[in-house]
Amino acid sequence: QLIKFVVNFLNMFSTGQIIFGILFFIAFVIAIVFSYKKDAKMHDLFYKGNYKILLGFIIFIALLFIIKIFFKR
């Protein structure tokens, strides 16, 4: 199944297109990493305490599931 997919994929694109796609992906990942490293200090400054909001959302969703299970019975 996987071999058939790879063969179809290689037939769909030319060698130049596949090389361009791979190089574009590598350049994009490198740009993302550099951008994140550059902004990491600002993330610490502006987004302190965000874990509390995430924890609140997780608790809220868990509470909704508990209520759903309770009223289903």
PQR file of N, CA, C, O and H, with PARSE charges and radii, in Angstrom:
ATOM      1  N   GLN A   1       0.828  -1.181   0.000 -0.4000 1.5000
ATOM      2  CA  GLN A   1       0.000   0.000   0.000 -0.0000 2.0000
ATOM      3  C   GLN A   1       0.877   1.250   0.000  0.5500 1.7000
ATOM      4  O   GLN A   1       0.646   2.166  -0.790 -0.5500 1.4000
ATOM      5  N   LEU A   2       1.859   1.297   0.859 -0.4000 1.5000
ATOM      6  CA  LEU A   2       2.755   2.450   0.945 -0.0000 2.0000
ATOM      7  C   LEU A   2       3.619   2.564  -0.295  0.5500 1.7000
ATOM      8  O   LEU A   2       3.869   3.664  -0.787 -0.5500 1.4000
ATOM      9  H   LEU A   2       2.046   0.553   1.501  0.4000 1.0000
ATOM     10  N   ILE A   3       4.075   1.426  -0.802 -0.4000 1.5000
ATOM     11  CA  ILE A   3       4.913   1.431  -2.004 -0.0000 2.0000
ATOM     12  C   ILE A   3       4.115   1.966  -3.192  0.5500 1.7000
ATOM     13  O   ILE A   3       4.644   2.727  -4.001 -0.5500 1.4000
ATOM     14  H   ILE A   3       3.872   0.532  -0.403  0.4000 1.0000
ATOM     15  N   LYS A   4       2.853   1.575  -3.299 -0.4000 1.5000
ATOM     16  CA  LYS A   4       1.994   2.061  -4.373 -0.0000 2.0000
ATOM     17  C   LYS A   4       1.804   3.571  -4.272  0.5500 1.7000
ATOM     18  O   LYS A   4       1.803   4.269  -5.286 -0.5500 1.4000
ATOM     19  H   LYS A   4       2.423   0.956  -2.642  0.4000 1.0000
ATOM     20  N   PHE A   5       1.644   4.073  -3.050 -0.4000 1.5000
ATOM     21  CA  PHE A   5       1.498   5.517  -2.840 -0.0000 2.0000
ATOM     22  C   PHE A   5       2.751   6.265  -3.274  0.5500 1.7000
ATOM     23  O   PHE A   5       2.663   7.294  -3.944 -0.5500 1.4000
ATOM     24  H   PHE A   5       1.645   3.506  -2.226  0.4000 1.0000
ATOM     25  N   VAL A   6       3.918   5.749  -2.892 -0.4000 1.5000
ATOM     26  CA  VAL A   6       5.179   6.403  -3.243 -0.0000 2.0000
ATOM     27  C   VAL A   6       5.374   6.409  -4.753  0.5500 1.7000
ATOM     28  O   VAL A   6       5.808   7.415  -5.314 -0.5500 1.4000
ATOM     29  H   VAL A   6       3.989   4.913  -2.348  0.4000 1.0000
ATOM     30  N   VAL A   7       5.063   5.310  -5.414 -0.4000 1.5000
ATOM     31  CA  VAL A   7       5.204   5.238  -6.872 -0.0000 2.0000
ATOM     32  C   VAL A   7       4.272   6.245  -7.538  0.5500 1.7000
ATOM     33  O   VAL A   7       4.683   6.948  -8.460 -0.5500 1.4000
ATOM     34  H   VAL A   7       4.711   4.492  -4.959  0.4000 1.0000
ATOM     35  N   ASN A   8       3.028   6.322  -7.085 -0.4000 1.5000
ATOM     36  CA  ASN A   8       2.084   7.295  -7.642 -0.0000 2.0000
ATOM     37  C   ASN A   8       2.552   8.719  -7.376  0.5500 1.7000
ATOM     38  O   ASN A   8       2.407   9.588  -8.236 -0.5500 1.4000
ATOM     39  H   ASN A   8       2.694   5.750  -6.336  0.4000 1.0000
ATOM     40  N   PHE A   9       3.109   8.970  -6.196 -0.4000 1.5000
ATOM     41  CA  PHE A   9       3.604  10.298  -5.844 -0.0000 2.0000
ATOM     42  C   PHE A   9       4.750  10.695  -6.752  0.5500 1.7000
ATOM     43  O   PHE A   9       4.793  11.822  -7.245 -0.5500 1.4000
ATOM     44  H   PHE A   9       3.226   8.265  -5.497  0.4000 1.0000
ATOM     45  N   LEU A  10       5.677   9.777  -6.976 -0.4000 1.5000
ATOM     46  CA  LEU A  10       6.820  10.082  -7.838 -0.0000 2.0000
ATOM     47  C   LEU A  10       6.397  10.284  -9.287  0.5500 1.7000
ATOM     48  O   LEU A  10       7.026  11.066 -10.000 -0.5500 1.4000
ATOM     49  H   LEU A  10       5.642   8.862  -6.575  0.4000 1.0000
ATOM     50  N   ASN A  11       5.364   9.610  -9.737 -0.4000 1.5000
ATOM     51  CA  ASN A  11       4.871   9.788 -11.100 -0.0000 2.0000
ATOM     52  C   ASN A  11       4.096  11.092 -11.258  0.5500 1.7000
ATOM     53  O   ASN A  11       4.003  11.628 -12.363 -0.5500 1.4000
ATOM     54  H   ASN A  11       4.853   8.975  -9.158  0.4000 1.0000
ATOM     55  N   MET A  12       3.540  11.605 -10.165 -0.4000 1.5000
ATOM     56  CA  MET A  12       2.727  12.806 -10.232 -0.0000 2.0000
ATOM     57  C   MET A  12       3.585  14.063 -10.404  0.5500 1.7000
ATOM     58  O   MET A  12       3.152  15.011 -11.058 -0.5500 1.4000
ATOM     59  H   MET A  12       3.616  11.170  -9.268  0.4000 1.0000
ATOM     60  N   PHE A  13       4.780  14.086  -9.834 -0.4000 1.5000
ATOM     61  CA  PHE A  13       5.648  15.261  -9.867 -0.0000 2.0000
ATOM     62  C   PHE A  13       6.947  14.925 -10.591  0.5500 1.7000
ATOM     63  O   PHE A  13       7.414  13.787 -10.585 -0.5500 1.4000
ATOM     64  H   PHE A  13       5.131  13.315  -9.303  0.4000 1.0000
ATOM     65  N   SER A  14       7.517  15.966 -11.221 -0.4000 1.5000
ATOM     66  CA  SER A  14       8.813  15.763 -11.862 -0.0000 2.0000
ATOM     67  C   SER A  14       9.905  15.803 -10.791  0.5500 1.7000
ATOM     68  O   SER A  14       9.661  16.218  -9.658 -0.5500 1.4000
ATOM     69  H   SER A  14       7.137  16.891 -11.226  0.4000 1.0000
ATOM     70  N   THR A  15      11.106  15.366 -11.162 -0.4000 1.5000
ATOM     71  CA  THR A  15      12.223  15.359 -10.217 -0.0000 2.0000
ATOM     72  C   THR A  15      12.526  16.773  -9.729  0.5500 1.7000
ATOM     73  O   THR A  15      12.804  16.973  -8.547 -0.5500 1.4000
ATOM     74  H   THR A  15      11.304  15.028 -12.082  0.4000 1.0000
ATOM     75  N   GLY A  16      12.473  17.747 -10.623 -0.4000 1.5000
ATOM     76  CA  GLY A  16      12.727  19.135 -10.245 -0.0000 2.0000
ATOM     77  C   GLY A  16      11.708  19.658  -9.246  0.5500 1.7000
ATOM     78  O   GLY A  16      12.058  20.389  -8.320 -0.5500 1.4000
ATOM     79  H   GLY A  16      12.247  17.585 -11.583  0.4000 1.0000
ATOM     80  N   GLN A  17      10.447  19.283  -9.431 -0.4000 1.5000
ATOM     81  CA  GLN A  17       9.404  19.716  -8.493 -0.0000 2.0000
ATOM     82  C   GLN A  17       9.609  19.096  -7.113  0.5500 1.7000
ATOM     83  O   GLN A  17       9.422  19.762  -6.095 -0.5500 1.4000
ATOM     84  H   GLN A  17      10.162  18.688 -10.183  0.4000 1.0000
ATOM     85  N   ILE A  18       9.988  17.836  -7.083 -0.4000 1.5000
ATOM     86  CA  ILE A  18      10.219  17.170  -5.795 -0.0000 2.0000
ATOM     87  C   ILE A  18      11.413  17.804  -5.083  0.5500 1.7000
ATOM     88  O   ILE A  18      11.354  18.040  -3.876 -0.5500 1.4000
ATOM     89  H   ILE A  18      10.140  17.295  -7.911  0.4000 1.0000
ATOM     90  N   ILE A  19      12.489  18.081  -5.810 -0.4000 1.5000
ATOM     91  CA  ILE A  19      13.668  18.720  -5.205 -0.0000 2.0000
ATOM     92  C   ILE A  19      13.303  20.108  -4.697  0.5500 1.7000
ATOM     93  O   ILE A  19      13.686  20.485  -3.589 -0.5500 1.4000
ATOM     94  H   ILE A  19      12.536  17.889  -6.791  0.4000 1.0000
ATOM     95  N   PHE A  20      12.561  20.877  -5.506 -0.4000 1.5000
ATOM     96  CA  PHE A  20      12.138  22.206  -5.070 -0.0000 2.0000
ATOM     97  C   PHE A  20      11.293  22.115  -3.799  0.5500 1.7000
ATOM     98  O   PHE A  20      11.490  22.899  -2.870 -0.5500 1.4000
ATOM     99  H   PHE A  20      12.250  20.571  -6.406  0.4000 1.0000
ATOM    100  N   GLY A  21      10.364  21.177  -3.748 -0.4000 1.5000
ATOM    101  CA  GLY A  21       9.514  21.026  -2.565 -0.0000 2.0000
ATOM    102  C   GLY A  21      10.313  20.692  -1.319  0.5500 1.7000
ATOM    103  O   GLY A  21      10.058  21.234  -0.243 -0.5500 1.4000
ATOM    104  H   GLY A  21      10.204  20.540  -4.503  0.4000 1.0000
ATOM    105  N   ILE A  22      11.277  19.802  -1.466 -0.4000 1.5000
ATOM    106  CA  ILE A  22      12.115  19.423  -0.315 -0.0000 2.0000
ATOM    107  C   ILE A  22      12.948  20.604   0.149  0.5500 1.7000
ATOM    108  O   ILE A  22      13.029  20.871   1.348 -0.5500 1.4000
ATOM    109  H   ILE A  22      11.485  19.363  -2.340  0.4000 1.0000
ATOM    110  N   LEU A  23      13.573  21.319  -0.789 -0.4000 1.5000
ATOM    111  CA  LEU A  23      14.397  22.481  -0.426 -0.0000 2.0000
ATOM    112  C   LEU A  23      13.547  23.594   0.180  0.5500 1.7000
ATOM    113  O   LEU A  23      13.972  24.254   1.129 -0.5500 1.4000
ATOM    114  H   LEU A  23      13.507  21.102  -1.763  0.4000 1.0000
ATOM    115  N   PHE A  24      12.357  23.804  -0.358 -0.4000 1.5000
ATOM    116  CA  PHE A  24      11.458  24.817   0.199 -0.0000 2.0000
ATOM    117  C   PHE A  24      11.067  24.458   1.629  0.5500 1.7000
ATOM    118  O   PHE A  24      11.040  25.323   2.504 -0.5500 1.4000
ATOM    119  H   PHE A  24      12.012  23.268  -1.129  0.4000 1.0000
ATOM    120  N   PHE A  25      10.768  23.194   1.863 -0.4000 1.5000
ATOM    121  CA  PHE A  25      10.396  22.748   3.209 -0.0000 2.0000
ATOM    122  C   PHE A  25      11.547  22.966   4.189  0.5500 1.7000
ATOM    123  O   PHE A  25      11.334  23.447   5.302 -0.5500 1.4000
ATOM    124  H   PHE A  25      10.791  22.491   1.152  0.4000 1.0000
ATOM    125  N   ILE A  26      12.760  22.615   3.782 -0.4000 1.5000
ATOM    126  CA  ILE A  26      13.932  22.801   4.651 -0.0000 2.0000
ATOM    127  C   ILE A  26      14.141  24.283   4.951  0.5500 1.7000
ATOM    128  O   ILE A  26      14.377  24.651   6.102 -0.5500 1.4000
ATOM    129  H   ILE A  26      12.933  22.224   2.878  0.4000 1.0000
ATOM    130  N   ALA A  27      14.056  25.146   3.917 -0.4000 1.5000
ATOM    131  CA  ALA A  27      14.234  26.588   4.126 -0.0000 2.0000
ATOM    132  C   ALA A  27      13.139  27.145   5.025  0.5500 1.7000
ATOM    133  O   ALA A  27      13.402  28.009   5.862 -0.5500 1.4000
ATOM    134  H   ALA A  27      13.864  24.847   2.983  0.4000 1.0000
ATOM    135  N   PHE A  28      11.918  26.661   4.859 -0.4000 1.5000
ATOM    136  CA  PHE A  28      10.801  27.128   5.686 -0.0000 2.0000
ATOM    137  C   PHE A  28      11.007  26.755   7.149  0.5500 1.7000
ATOM    138  O   PHE A  28      10.780  27.578   8.037 -0.5500 1.4000
ATOM    139  H   PHE A  28      11.703  25.959   4.179  0.4000 1.0000
ATOM    140  N   VAL A  29      11.433  25.528   7.405 -0.4000 1.5000
ATOM    141  CA  VAL A  29      11.674  25.088   8.778 -0.0000 2.0000
ATOM    142  C   VAL A  29      12.804  25.904   9.410  0.5500 1.7000
ATOM    143  O   VAL A  29      12.708  26.291  10.575 -0.5500 1.4000
ATOM    144  H   VAL A  29      11.618  24.860   6.684  0.4000 1.0000
ATOM    145  N   ILE A  30      13.864  26.166   8.659 -0.4000 1.5000
ATOM    146  CA  ILE A  30      14.971  26.976   9.172 -0.0000 2.0000
ATOM    147  C   ILE A  30      14.487  28.386   9.510  0.5500 1.7000
ATOM    148  O   ILE A  30      14.845  28.928  10.555 -0.5500 1.4000
ATOM    149  H   ILE A  30      13.942  25.852   7.713  0.4000 1.0000
ATOM    150  N   ALA A  31      13.671  28.986   8.628 -0.4000 1.5000
ATOM    151  CA  ALA A  31      13.135  30.324   8.891 -0.0000 2.0000
ATOM    152  C   ALA A  31      12.261  30.335  10.137  0.5500 1.7000
ATOM    153  O   ALA A  31      12.319  31.279  10.924 -0.5500 1.4000
ATOM    154  H   ALA A  31      13.380  28.546   7.779  0.4000 1.0000
ATOM    155  N   ILE A  32      11.463  29.310  10.322 -0.4000 1.5000
ATOM    156  CA  ILE A  32      10.599  29.222  11.507 -0.0000 2.0000
ATOM    157  C   ILE A  32      11.447  29.130  12.776  0.5500 1.7000
ATOM    158  O   ILE A  32      11.149  29.796  13.768 -0.5500 1.4000
ATOM    159  H   ILE A  32      11.416  28.543   9.682  0.4000 1.0000
ATOM    160  N   VAL A  33      12.498  28.312  12.753 -0.4000 1.5000
ATOM    161  CA  VAL A  33      13.352  28.139  13.931 -0.0000 2.0000
ATOM    162  C   VAL A  33      14.039  29.454  14.279  0.5500 1.7000
ATOM    163  O   VAL A  33      14.060  29.852  15.443 -0.5500 1.4000
ATOM    164  H   VAL A  33      12.741  27.771  11.948  0.4000 1.0000
ATOM    165  N   PHE A  34      14.606  30.140  13.272 -0.4000 1.5000
ATOM    166  CA  PHE A  34      15.266  31.420  13.547 -0.0000 2.0000
ATOM    167  C   PHE A  34      14.274  32.450  14.075  0.5500 1.7000
ATOM    168  O   PHE A  34      14.595  33.206  14.993 -0.5500 1.4000
ATOM    169  H   PHE A  34      14.589  29.817  12.325  0.4000 1.0000
ATOM    170  N   SER A  35      13.086  32.486  13.511 -0.4000 1.5000
ATOM    171  CA  SER A  35      12.071  33.433  13.954 -0.0000 2.0000
ATOM    172  C   SER A  35      11.662  33.152  15.397  0.5500 1.7000
ATOM    173  O   SER A  35      11.504  34.079  16.191 -0.5500 1.4000
ATOM    174  H   SER A  35      12.826  31.872  12.766  0.4000 1.0000
ATOM    175  N   TYR A  36      11.491  31.882  15.735 -0.4000 1.5000
ATOM    176  CA  TYR A  36      11.110  31.533  17.104 -0.0000 2.0000
ATOM    177  C   TYR A  36      12.209  31.907  18.089  0.5500 1.7000
ATOM    178  O   TYR A  36      11.928  32.448  19.158 -0.5500 1.4000
ATOM    179  H   TYR A  36      11.619  31.128  15.090  0.4000 1.0000
ATOM    180  N   LYS A  37      13.463  31.620  17.733 -0.4000 1.5000
ATOM    181  CA  LYS A  37      14.567  31.958  18.632 -0.0000 2.0000
ATOM    182  C   LYS A  37      14.660  33.462  18.835  0.5500 1.7000
ATOM    183  O   LYS A  37      14.962  33.926  19.934 -0.5500 1.4000
ATOM    184  H   LYS A  37      13.691  31.180  16.864  0.4000 1.0000
ATOM    185  N   LYS A  38      14.403  34.222  17.784 -0.4000 1.5000
ATOM    186  CA  LYS A  38      14.463  35.679  17.873 -0.0000 2.0000
ATOM    187  C   LYS A  38      13.368  36.218  18.799  0.5500 1.7000
ATOM    188  O   LYS A  38      13.597  37.167  19.549 -0.5500 1.4000
ATOM    189  H   LYS A  38      14.157  33.846  16.890  0.4000 1.0000
ATOM    190  N   ASP A  39      12.188  35.612  18.744 -0.4000 1.5000
ATOM    191  CA  ASP A  39      11.055  36.092  19.528 -0.0000 2.0000
ATOM    192  C   ASP A  39      10.921  35.416  20.888  0.5500 1.7000
ATOM    193  O   ASP A  39       9.992  35.735  21.631 -0.5500 1.4000
ATOM    194  H   ASP A  39      12.002  34.841  18.135  0.4000 1.0000
ATOM    195  N   ALA A  40      11.798  34.510  21.234 -0.4000 1.5000
ATOM    196  CA  ALA A  40      11.644  33.741  22.477 -0.0000 2.0000
ATOM    197  C   ALA A  40      11.680  34.641  23.700  0.5500 1.7000
ATOM    198  O   ALA A  40      10.949  34.402  24.661 -0.5500 1.4000
ATOM    199  H   ALA A  40      12.552  34.251  20.631  0.4000 1.0000
ATOM    200  N   LYS A  41      12.512  35.666  23.682 -0.4000 1.5000
ATOM    201  CA  LYS A  41      12.584  36.568  24.841 -0.0000 2.0000
ATOM    202  C   LYS A  41      11.277  37.333  25.021  0.5500 1.7000
ATOM    203  O   LYS A  41      10.821  37.537  26.145 -0.5500 1.4000
ATOM    204  H   LYS A  41      13.105  35.860  22.901  0.4000 1.0000
ATOM    205  N   MET A  42      10.678  37.753  23.909 -0.4000 1.5000
ATOM    206  CA  MET A  42       9.403  38.474  24.017 -0.0000 2.0000
ATOM    207  C   MET A  42       8.286  37.549  24.483  0.5500 1.7000
ATOM    208  O   MET A  42       7.372  37.988  25.181 -0.5500 1.4000
ATOM    209  H   MET A  42      11.048  37.587  22.995  0.4000 1.0000
ATOM    210  N   HIS A  43       8.347  36.273  24.105 -0.4000 1.5000
ATOM    211  CA  HIS A  43       7.337  35.330  24.569 -0.0000 2.0000
ATOM    212  C   HIS A  43       7.363  35.232  26.085  0.5500 1.7000
ATOM    213  O   HIS A  43       6.311  35.191  26.722 -0.5500 1.4000
ATOM    214  H   HIS A  43       9.089  35.917  23.538  0.4000 1.0000
ATOM    215  N   ASP A  44       8.543  35.193  26.661 -0.4000 1.5000
ATOM    216  CA  ASP A  44       8.649  35.116  28.116 -0.0000 2.0000
ATOM    217  C   ASP A  44       8.093  36.370  28.775  0.5500 1.7000
ATOM    218  O   ASP A  44       7.510  36.299  29.857 -0.5500 1.4000
ATOM    219  H   ASP A  44       9.398  35.226  26.142  0.4000 1.0000
ATOM    220  N   LEU A  45       8.271  37.516  28.127 -0.4000 1.5000
ATOM    221  CA  LEU A  45       7.819  38.784  28.702 -0.0000 2.0000
ATOM    222  C   LEU A  45       6.307  38.939  28.613  0.5500 1.7000
ATOM    223  O   LEU A  45       5.667  39.307  29.598 -0.5500 1.4000
ATOM    224  H   LEU A  45       8.744  37.574  27.248  0.4000 1.0000
ATOM    225  N   PHE A  46       5.731  38.665  27.452 -0.4000 1.5000
ATOM    226  CA  PHE A  46       4.321  38.961  27.227 -0.0000 2.0000
ATOM    227  C   PHE A  46       3.382  37.812  27.560  0.5500 1.7000
ATOM    228  O   PHE A  46       2.201  38.046  27.816 -0.5500 1.4000
ATOM    229  H   PHE A  46       6.251  38.366  26.652  0.4000 1.0000
ATOM    230  N   TYR A  47       3.867  36.596  27.563 -0.4000 1.5000
ATOM    231  CA  TYR A  47       2.989  35.449  27.739 -0.0000 2.0000
ATOM    232  C   TYR A  47       3.248  34.694  29.038  0.5500 1.7000
ATOM    233  O   TYR A  47       3.083  33.476  29.103 -0.5500 1.4000
ATOM    234  H   TYR A  47       4.827  36.407  27.355  0.4000 1.0000
ATOM    235  N   LYS A  48       3.652  35.428  30.065 -0.4000 1.5000
ATOM    236  CA  LYS A  48       3.844  34.797  31.369 -0.0000 2.0000
ATOM    237  C   LYS A  48       2.489  34.358  31.931  0.5500 1.7000
ATOM    238  O   LYS A  48       1.515  35.106  31.848 -0.5500 1.4000
ATOM    239  H   LYS A  48       3.786  36.418  30.011  0.4000 1.0000
ATOM    240  N   GLY A  49       2.422  33.189  32.484 -0.4000 1.5000
ATOM    241  CA  GLY A  49       1.208  32.731  33.144 -0.0000 2.0000
ATOM    242  C   GLY A  49       0.150  32.163  32.213  0.5500 1.7000
ATOM    243  O   GLY A  49      -0.979  31.932  32.646 -0.5500 1.4000
ATOM    244  H   GLY A  49       3.213  32.581  32.552  0.4000 1.0000
ATOM    245  N   ASN A  50       0.473  31.935  30.963 -0.4000 1.5000
ATOM    246  CA  ASN A  50      -0.514  31.381  30.047 -0.0000 2.0000
ATOM    247  C   ASN A  50      -0.902  29.955  30.398  0.5500 1.7000
ATOM    248  O   ASN A  50      -1.976  29.492  30.011 -0.5500 1.4000
ATOM    249  H   ASN A  50       1.390  32.122  30.610  0.4000 1.0000
ATOM    250  N   TYR A  51      -0.049  29.259  31.119 -0.4000 1.5000
ATOM    251  CA  TYR A  51      -0.390  27.891  31.505 -0.0000 2.0000
ATOM    252  C   TYR A  51      -1.636  27.868  32.375  0.5500 1.7000
ATOM    253  O   TYR A  51      -2.359  26.871  32.377 -0.5500 1.4000
ATOM    254  H   TYR A  51       0.823  29.635  31.433  0.4000 1.0000
ATOM    255  N   LYS A  52      -1.909  28.940  33.114 -0.4000 1.5000
ATOM    256  CA  LYS A  52      -3.105  29.000  33.954 -0.0000 2.0000
ATOM    257  C   LYS A  52      -4.368  29.019  33.088  0.5500 1.7000
ATOM    258  O   LYS A  52      -5.364  28.374  33.416 -0.5500 1.4000
ATOM    259  H   LYS A  52      -1.323  29.750  33.111  0.4000 1.0000
ATOM    260  N   ILE A  53      -4.315  29.758  31.991 -0.4000 1.5000
ATOM    261  CA  ILE A  53      -5.461  29.819  31.089 -0.0000 2.0000
ATOM    262  C   ILE A  53      -5.670  28.459  30.428  0.5500 1.7000
ATOM    263  O   ILE A  53      -6.805  27.994  30.317 -0.5500 1.4000
ATOM    264  H   ILE A  53      -3.506  30.282  31.725  0.4000 1.0000
ATOM    265  N   LEU A  54      -4.597  27.821  29.991 -0.4000 1.5000
ATOM    266  CA  LEU A  54      -4.695  26.494  29.394 -0.0000 2.0000
ATOM    267  C   LEU A  54      -5.260  25.494  30.393  0.5500 1.7000
ATOM    268  O   LEU A  54      -6.120  24.683  30.050 -0.5500 1.4000
ATOM    269  H   LEU A  54      -3.675  28.199  30.081  0.4000 1.0000
ATOM    270  N   LEU A  55      -4.782  25.553  31.608 -0.4000 1.5000
ATOM    271  CA  LEU A  55      -5.288  24.664  32.652 -0.0000 2.0000
ATOM    272  C   LEU A  55      -6.776  24.906  32.891  0.5500 1.7000
ATOM    273  O   LEU A  55      -7.535  23.956  33.089 -0.5500 1.4000
ATOM    274  H   LEU A  55      -4.083  26.211  31.887  0.4000 1.0000
ATOM    275  N   GLY A  56      -7.198  26.174  32.874 -0.4000 1.5000
ATOM    276  CA  GLY A  56      -8.621  26.503  33.033 -0.0000 2.0000
ATOM    277  C   GLY A  56      -9.468  25.917  31.922  0.5500 1.7000
ATOM    278  O   GLY A  56     -10.547  25.383  32.181 -0.5500 1.4000
ATOM    279  H   GLY A  56      -6.582  26.945  32.713  0.4000 1.0000
ATOM    280  N   PHE A  57      -8.989  26.009  30.670 -0.4000 1.5000
ATOM    281  CA  PHE A  57      -9.726  25.426  29.551 -0.0000 2.0000
ATOM    282  C   PHE A  57      -9.825  23.912  29.689  0.5500 1.7000
ATOM    283  O   PHE A  57     -10.885  23.336  29.444 -0.5500 1.4000
ATOM    284  H   PHE A  57      -8.113  26.443  30.460  0.4000 1.0000
ATOM    285  N   ILE A  58      -8.735  23.266  30.077 -0.4000 1.5000
ATOM    286  CA  ILE A  58      -8.750  21.809  30.225 -0.0000 2.0000
ATOM    287  C   ILE A  58      -9.727  21.394  31.319  0.5500 1.7000
ATOM    288  O   ILE A  58     -10.483  20.437  31.154 -0.5500 1.4000
ATOM    289  H   ILE A  58      -7.873  23.734  30.275  0.4000 1.0000
ATOM    290  N   ILE A  59      -9.710  22.109  32.425 -0.4000 1.5000
ATOM    291  CA  ILE A  59     -10.642  21.801  33.522 -0.0000 2.0000
ATOM    292  C   ILE A  59     -12.081  22.014  33.071  0.5500 1.7000
ATOM    293  O   ILE A  59     -12.958  21.207  33.380 -0.5500 1.4000
ATOM    294  H   ILE A  59      -9.096  22.887  32.559  0.4000 1.0000
ATOM    295  N   PHE A  60     -12.326  23.107  32.336 -0.4000 1.5000
ATOM    296  CA  PHE A  60     -13.678  23.398  31.847 -0.0000 2.0000
ATOM    297  C   PHE A  60     -14.186  22.297  30.923  0.5500 1.7000
ATOM    298  O   PHE A  60     -15.327  21.855  31.059 -0.5500 1.4000
ATOM    299  H   PHE A  60     -11.614  23.763  32.085  0.4000 1.0000
ATOM    300  N   ILE A  61     -13.360  21.852  29.990 -0.4000 1.5000
ATOM    301  CA  ILE A  61     -13.762  20.794  29.058 -0.0000 2.0000
ATOM    302  C   ILE A  61     -13.981  19.483  29.804  0.5500 1.7000
ATOM    303  O   ILE A  61     -14.926  18.750  29.513 -0.5500 1.4000
ATOM    304  H   ILE A  61     -12.433  22.210  29.879  0.4000 1.0000
ATOM    305  N   ALA A  62     -13.112  19.188  30.762 -0.4000 1.5000
ATOM    306  CA  ALA A  62     -13.290  17.979  31.570 -0.0000 2.0000
ATOM    307  C   ALA A  62     -14.605  18.052  32.352  0.5500 1.7000
ATOM    308  O   ALA A  62     -15.320  17.057  32.468 -0.5500 1.4000
ATOM    309  H   ALA A  62     -12.344  19.784  30.999  0.4000 1.0000
ATOM    310  N   LEU A  63     -14.914  19.223  32.880 -0.4000 1.5000
ATOM    311  CA  LEU A  63     -16.162  19.406  33.606 -0.0000 2.0000
ATOM    312  C   LEU A  63     -17.369  19.184  32.692  0.5500 1.7000
ATOM    313  O   LEU A  63     -18.355  18.575  33.107 -0.5500 1.4000
ATOM    314  H   LEU A  63     -14.333  20.031  32.785  0.4000 1.0000
ATOM    315  N   LEU A  64     -17.296  19.671  31.460 -0.4000 1.5000
ATOM    316  CA  LEU A  64     -18.386  19.434  30.509 -0.0000 2.0000
ATOM    317  C   LEU A  64     -18.576  17.940  30.241  0.5500 1.7000
ATOM    318  O   LEU A  64     -19.708  17.461  30.179 -0.5500 1.4000
ATOM    319  H   LEU A  64     -16.494  20.165  31.123  0.4000 1.0000
ATOM    320  N   PHE A  65     -17.477  17.207  30.083 -0.4000 1.5000
ATOM    321  CA  PHE A  65     -17.589  15.765  29.874 -0.0000 2.0000
ATOM    322  C   PHE A  65     -18.178  15.071  31.099  0.5500 1.7000
ATOM    323  O   PHE A  65     -18.996  14.162  30.957 -0.5500 1.4000
ATOM    324  H   PHE A  65     -16.557  17.596  30.133  0.4000 1.0000
ATOM    325  N   ILE A  66     -17.784  15.480  32.278 -0.4000 1.5000
ATOM    326  CA  ILE A  66     -18.327  14.882  33.502 -0.0000 2.0000
ATOM    327  C   ILE A  66     -19.822  15.142  33.603  0.5500 1.7000
ATOM    328  O   ILE A  66     -20.589  14.246  33.956 -0.5500 1.4000
ATOM    329  H   ILE A  66     -17.120  16.219  32.393  0.4000 1.0000
ATOM    330  N   ILE A  67     -20.241  16.374  33.293 -0.4000 1.5000
ATOM    331  CA  ILE A  67     -21.669  16.709  33.331 -0.0000 2.0000
ATOM    332  C   ILE A  67     -22.419  15.872  32.294  0.5500 1.7000
ATOM    333  O   ILE A  67     -23.509  15.373  32.578 -0.5500 1.4000
ATOM    334  H   ILE A  67     -19.618  17.102  33.006  0.4000 1.0000
ATOM    335  N   LYS A  68     -21.860  15.715  31.117 -0.4000 1.5000
ATOM    336  CA  LYS A  68     -22.511  14.933  30.060 -0.0000 2.0000
ATOM    337  C   LYS A  68     -22.682  13.482  30.501  0.5500 1.7000
ATOM    338  O   LYS A  68     -23.748  12.895  30.312 -0.5500 1.4000
ATOM    339  H   LYS A  68     -20.975  16.120  30.886  0.4000 1.0000
ATOM    340  N   ILE A  69     -21.643  12.910  31.082 -0.4000 1.5000
ATOM    341  CA  ILE A  69     -21.717  11.521  31.555 -0.0000 2.0000
ATOM    342  C   ILE A  69     -22.720  11.397  32.689  0.5500 1.7000
ATOM    343  O   ILE A  69     -23.464  10.418  32.755 -0.5500 1.4000
ATOM    344  H   ILE A  69     -20.778  13.387  31.235  0.4000 1.0000
ATOM    345  N   PHE A  70     -22.749  12.389  33.591 -0.4000 1.5000
ATOM    346  CA  PHE A  70     -23.671  12.346  34.740 -0.0000 2.0000
ATOM    347  C   PHE A  70     -25.118  12.399  34.278  0.5500 1.7000
ATOM    348  O   PHE A  70     -25.950  11.645  34.782 -0.5500 1.4000
ATOM    349  H   PHE A  70     -22.144  13.184  33.538  0.4000 1.0000
ATOM    350  N   PHE A  71     -25.438  13.281  33.323 -0.4000 1.5000
ATOM    351  CA  PHE A  71     -26.826  13.415  32.891 -0.0000 2.0000
ATOM    352  C   PHE A  71     -27.238  12.317  31.907  0.5500 1.7000
ATOM    353  O   PHE A  71     -28.432  12.123  31.677 -0.5500 1.4000
ATOM    354  H   PHE A  71     -24.762  13.893  32.914  0.4000 1.0000
ATOM    355  N   LYS A  72     -26.295  11.609  31.334 -0.4000 1.5000
ATOM    356  CA  LYS A  72     -26.626  10.534  30.417 -0.0000 2.0000
ATOM    357  C   LYS A  72     -27.163   9.324  31.181  0.5500 1.7000
ATOM    358  O   LYS A  72     -27.954   8.551  30.641 -0.5500 1.4000
ATOM    359  H   LYS A  72     -25.326  11.767  31.521  0.4000 1.0000
ATOM    360  N   ARG A  73     -26.744   9.163  32.410 -0.4000 1.5000
ATOM    361  CA  ARG A  73     -27.162   7.996  33.193 -0.0000 2.0000
ATOM    362  C   ARG A  73     -28.463   8.213  33.844  0.5500 1.7000
ATOM    363  O   ARG A  73     -28.960   7.329  34.541 -0.5500 1.4000
ATOM    364  H   ARG A  73     -26.101   9.791  32.849  0.4000 1.0000
TER
END
